[in-house]
XYZ file of C-alpha atoms in Angstrom:
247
model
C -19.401 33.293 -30.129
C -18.710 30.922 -32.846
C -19.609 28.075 -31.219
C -23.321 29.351 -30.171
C -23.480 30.422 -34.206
C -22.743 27.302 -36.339
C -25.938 24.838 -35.288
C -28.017 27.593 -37.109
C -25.523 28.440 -39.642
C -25.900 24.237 -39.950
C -29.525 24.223 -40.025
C -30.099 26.754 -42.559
C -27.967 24.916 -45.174
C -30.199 21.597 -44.549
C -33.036 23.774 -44.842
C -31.389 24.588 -48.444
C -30.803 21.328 -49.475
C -34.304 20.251 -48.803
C -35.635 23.387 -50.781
C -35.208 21.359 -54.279
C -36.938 18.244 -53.231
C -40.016 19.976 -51.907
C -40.151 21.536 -54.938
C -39.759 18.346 -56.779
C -42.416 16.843 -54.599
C -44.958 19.735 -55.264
C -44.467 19.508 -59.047
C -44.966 16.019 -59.358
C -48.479 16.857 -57.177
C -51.620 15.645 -59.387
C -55.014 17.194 -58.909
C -57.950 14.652 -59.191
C -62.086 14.952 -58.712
C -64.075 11.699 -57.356
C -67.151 11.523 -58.219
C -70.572 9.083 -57.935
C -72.897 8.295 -60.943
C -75.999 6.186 -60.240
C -78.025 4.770 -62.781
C -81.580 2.770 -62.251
C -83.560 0.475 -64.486
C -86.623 -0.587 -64.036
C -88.393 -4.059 -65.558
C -91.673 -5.726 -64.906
C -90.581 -9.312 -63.281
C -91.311 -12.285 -65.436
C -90.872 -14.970 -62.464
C -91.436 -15.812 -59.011
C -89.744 -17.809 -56.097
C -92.049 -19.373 -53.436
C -91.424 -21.587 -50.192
C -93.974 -23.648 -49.745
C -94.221 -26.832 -47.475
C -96.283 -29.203 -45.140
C -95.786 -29.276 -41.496
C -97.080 -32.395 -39.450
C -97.846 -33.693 -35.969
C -97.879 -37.223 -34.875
C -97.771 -39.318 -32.151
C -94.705 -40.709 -33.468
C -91.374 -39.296 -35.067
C -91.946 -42.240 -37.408
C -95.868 -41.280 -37.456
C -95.550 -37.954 -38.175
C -92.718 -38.482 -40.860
C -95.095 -41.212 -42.934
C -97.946 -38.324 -43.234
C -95.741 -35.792 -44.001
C -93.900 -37.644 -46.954
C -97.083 -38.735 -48.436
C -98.628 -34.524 -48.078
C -95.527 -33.660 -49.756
C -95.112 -36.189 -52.444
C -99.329 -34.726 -53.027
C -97.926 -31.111 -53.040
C -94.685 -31.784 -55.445
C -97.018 -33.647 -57.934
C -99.750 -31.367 -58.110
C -96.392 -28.801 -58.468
C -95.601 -30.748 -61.921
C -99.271 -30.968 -62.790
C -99.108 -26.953 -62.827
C -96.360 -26.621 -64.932
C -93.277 -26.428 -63.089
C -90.281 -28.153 -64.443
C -88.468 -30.592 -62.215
C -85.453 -28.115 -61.903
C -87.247 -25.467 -60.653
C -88.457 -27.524 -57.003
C -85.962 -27.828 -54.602
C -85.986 -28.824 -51.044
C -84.922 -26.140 -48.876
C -85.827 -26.822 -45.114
C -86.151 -30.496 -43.720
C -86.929 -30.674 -40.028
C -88.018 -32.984 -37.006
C -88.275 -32.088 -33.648
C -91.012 -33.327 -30.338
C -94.037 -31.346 -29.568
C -93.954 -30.655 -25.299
C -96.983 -29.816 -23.276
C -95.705 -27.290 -20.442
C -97.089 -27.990 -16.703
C -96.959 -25.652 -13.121
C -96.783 -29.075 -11.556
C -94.109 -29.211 -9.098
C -92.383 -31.992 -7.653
C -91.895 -32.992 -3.793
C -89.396 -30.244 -3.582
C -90.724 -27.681 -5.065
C -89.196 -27.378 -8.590
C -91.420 -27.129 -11.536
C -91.725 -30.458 -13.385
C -90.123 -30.622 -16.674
C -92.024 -30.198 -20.020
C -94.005 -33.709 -21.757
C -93.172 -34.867 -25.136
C -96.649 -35.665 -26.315
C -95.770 -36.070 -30.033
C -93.595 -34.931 -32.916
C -93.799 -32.725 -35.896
C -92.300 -33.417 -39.185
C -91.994 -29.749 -41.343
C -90.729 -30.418 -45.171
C -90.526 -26.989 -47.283
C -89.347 -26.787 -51.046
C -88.446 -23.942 -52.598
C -90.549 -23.269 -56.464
C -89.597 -21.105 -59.527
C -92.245 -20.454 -60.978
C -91.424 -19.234 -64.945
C -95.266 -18.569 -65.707
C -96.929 -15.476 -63.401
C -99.915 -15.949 -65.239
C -100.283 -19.205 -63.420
C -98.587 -17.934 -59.957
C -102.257 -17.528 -58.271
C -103.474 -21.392 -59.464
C -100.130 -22.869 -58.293
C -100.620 -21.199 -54.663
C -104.189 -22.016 -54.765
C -103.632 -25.575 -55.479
C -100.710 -25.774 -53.416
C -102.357 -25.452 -50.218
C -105.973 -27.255 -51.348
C -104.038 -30.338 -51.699
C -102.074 -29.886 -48.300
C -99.260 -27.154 -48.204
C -99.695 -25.376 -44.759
C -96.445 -23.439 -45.103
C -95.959 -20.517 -47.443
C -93.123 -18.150 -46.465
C -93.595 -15.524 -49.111
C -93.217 -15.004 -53.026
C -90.283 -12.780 -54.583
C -90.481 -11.948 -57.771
C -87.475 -11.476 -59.846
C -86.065 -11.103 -63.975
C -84.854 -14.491 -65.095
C -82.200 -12.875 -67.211
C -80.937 -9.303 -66.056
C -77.698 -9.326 -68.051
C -78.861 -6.543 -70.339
C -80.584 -4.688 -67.664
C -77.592 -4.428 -66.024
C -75.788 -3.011 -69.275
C -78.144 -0.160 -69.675
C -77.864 0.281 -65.590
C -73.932 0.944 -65.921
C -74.281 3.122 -68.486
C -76.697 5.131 -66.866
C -74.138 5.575 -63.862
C -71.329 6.521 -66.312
C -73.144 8.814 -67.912
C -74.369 10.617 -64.820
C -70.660 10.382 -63.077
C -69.539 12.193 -66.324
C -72.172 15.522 -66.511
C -71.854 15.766 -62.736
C -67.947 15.761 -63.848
C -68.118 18.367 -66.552
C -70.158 20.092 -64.321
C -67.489 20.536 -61.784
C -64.916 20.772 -63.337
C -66.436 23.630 -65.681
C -67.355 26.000 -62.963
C -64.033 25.376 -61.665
C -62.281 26.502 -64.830
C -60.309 23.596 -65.400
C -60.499 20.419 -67.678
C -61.487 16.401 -66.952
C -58.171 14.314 -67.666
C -57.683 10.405 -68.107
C -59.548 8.425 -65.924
C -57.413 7.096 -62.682
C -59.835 4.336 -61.226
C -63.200 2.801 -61.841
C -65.398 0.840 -59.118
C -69.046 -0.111 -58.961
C -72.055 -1.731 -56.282
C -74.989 -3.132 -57.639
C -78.370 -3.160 -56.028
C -82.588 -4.370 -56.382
C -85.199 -3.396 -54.890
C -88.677 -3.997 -55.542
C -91.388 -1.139 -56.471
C -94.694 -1.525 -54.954
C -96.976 -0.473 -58.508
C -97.162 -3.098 -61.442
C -98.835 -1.934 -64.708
C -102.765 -1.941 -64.711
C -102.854 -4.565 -67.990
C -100.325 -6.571 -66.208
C -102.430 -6.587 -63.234
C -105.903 -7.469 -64.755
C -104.367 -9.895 -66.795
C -102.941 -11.754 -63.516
C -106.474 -11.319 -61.439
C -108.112 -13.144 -64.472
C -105.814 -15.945 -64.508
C -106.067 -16.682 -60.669
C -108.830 -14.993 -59.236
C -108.411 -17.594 -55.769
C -105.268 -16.241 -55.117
C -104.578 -11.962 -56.098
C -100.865 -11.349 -56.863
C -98.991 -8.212 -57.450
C -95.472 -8.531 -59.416
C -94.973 -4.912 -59.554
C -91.674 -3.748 -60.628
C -88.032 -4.539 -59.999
C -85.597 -1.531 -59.744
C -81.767 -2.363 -60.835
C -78.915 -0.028 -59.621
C -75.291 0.389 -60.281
C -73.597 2.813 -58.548
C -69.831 3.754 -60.457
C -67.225 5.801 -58.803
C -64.820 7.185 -61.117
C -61.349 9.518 -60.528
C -60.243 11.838 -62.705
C -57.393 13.729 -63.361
C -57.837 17.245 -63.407
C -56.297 19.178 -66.444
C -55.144 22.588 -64.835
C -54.401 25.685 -66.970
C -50.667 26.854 -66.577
């Protein structure tokens, strides 16, 4: 009988020696609320990226690269002529490669003959900040009158968004702390010292632009319509608190 007795008579004094430390463990417990703040601000762009180039064919790799260069040297000065600074044109895409002519010919044993080189295109593309929207719709329009036959799209931006981005974080903090003290007042308990602190940033563009803004660009460049609309800045914080429980 006292054999079959002292593995539980065993086990219940480990069980008592762990009892402090659990305890220990459960004291030293912290409560803590994470929470997500998002704050947006919103600024009508004051510049505007464009990639814009000449693409073209000759008989020749050499033929096609001595047109190109002298439709692009055309489309860099006029570029310059506009009023875009040297700094703000940069190449971004140089490329040559053959033109082939397909055929369903087929040969004495039945396989399709291969494709014909019949020439060779030459495709130069710079990319252009331009610091002046008013003048965004004559530099597009002149752009392609003197030769550009390449335009892959115009993003606007803010040249300096250091501020924005201020105001933007403080936005987020400020909604991260009411949706805090929102919590953690229905819950009955109090926000303690902040445990971590982390943050995404984001832009998007809005569709709408100002009407003055807009009638002011349509009289400036009436070949080319442009609409800057708005850019939308947003930080995103997430932020752990402490929760201050009352004993």
């Amino acid at each position: 009988m006292y054999k079959a007795i002292l593995p539980i008579t065993a086990a219940i004094s480990l069980a008592a020696l762990a009892t402090p430390a659990a305890f220990a463990e459960e004291k030293d417990y912290i409560s803590t609320i994470s929470i997500q703040g998002v704050g947006d601000v919103s600024a009508v762009p004051d510049m505007a990226t464009v990639t814009s180039g000449v693409a073209t064919d000759g008989e020749t790799a050499r033929d096609a690269l001595t047109a190109n260069s002298e439709a692009m040297a055309a489309l860099i000065d006029v570029l310059k002529s506009s009023g875009v600074e040297d700094k703000d044109i940069q190449t971004s895409g140089f490329s040559v490669h053959p033109n082939y002519v397909h055929t369903d010919k087929r040969d004495a044993n039945g396989y399709r003959m291969p494709p014909k080189i019949i020439g060779y295109r030459v495709s130069n593309n710079v990319t252009v900040a331009i610091r002046d929207l008013d003048s965004l719709g004559g530099v597009l329009d002149a752009a392609v009158t003197v030769g550009a036959n390449t335009i892959n799209g115009v993003n606007f931006g803010v040249s300096d968004t250091d501020e924005l981005m201020k105001q933007a974080r403080q936005n987020a903090m400020k909604d991260a702390i009411e949706k805090a003290e929102l919590y953690t007042s229905a819950a009955g308990v109090d926000l303690g010292n902040i445990m971590n602190i982390s943050e995404n940033q984001s832009y998007s563009p809005a569709p709408m632009m100002k009407m003055g803004a807009r009638m002011e660009m349509a009289d400036a460049a009436m070949a080319v319509p442009v609409e800057a609309g708005e850019m939308t800045y947003s930080v995103t914080v997430n932020v752990q608190w402490e929760i201050d429980q009352a004993e």
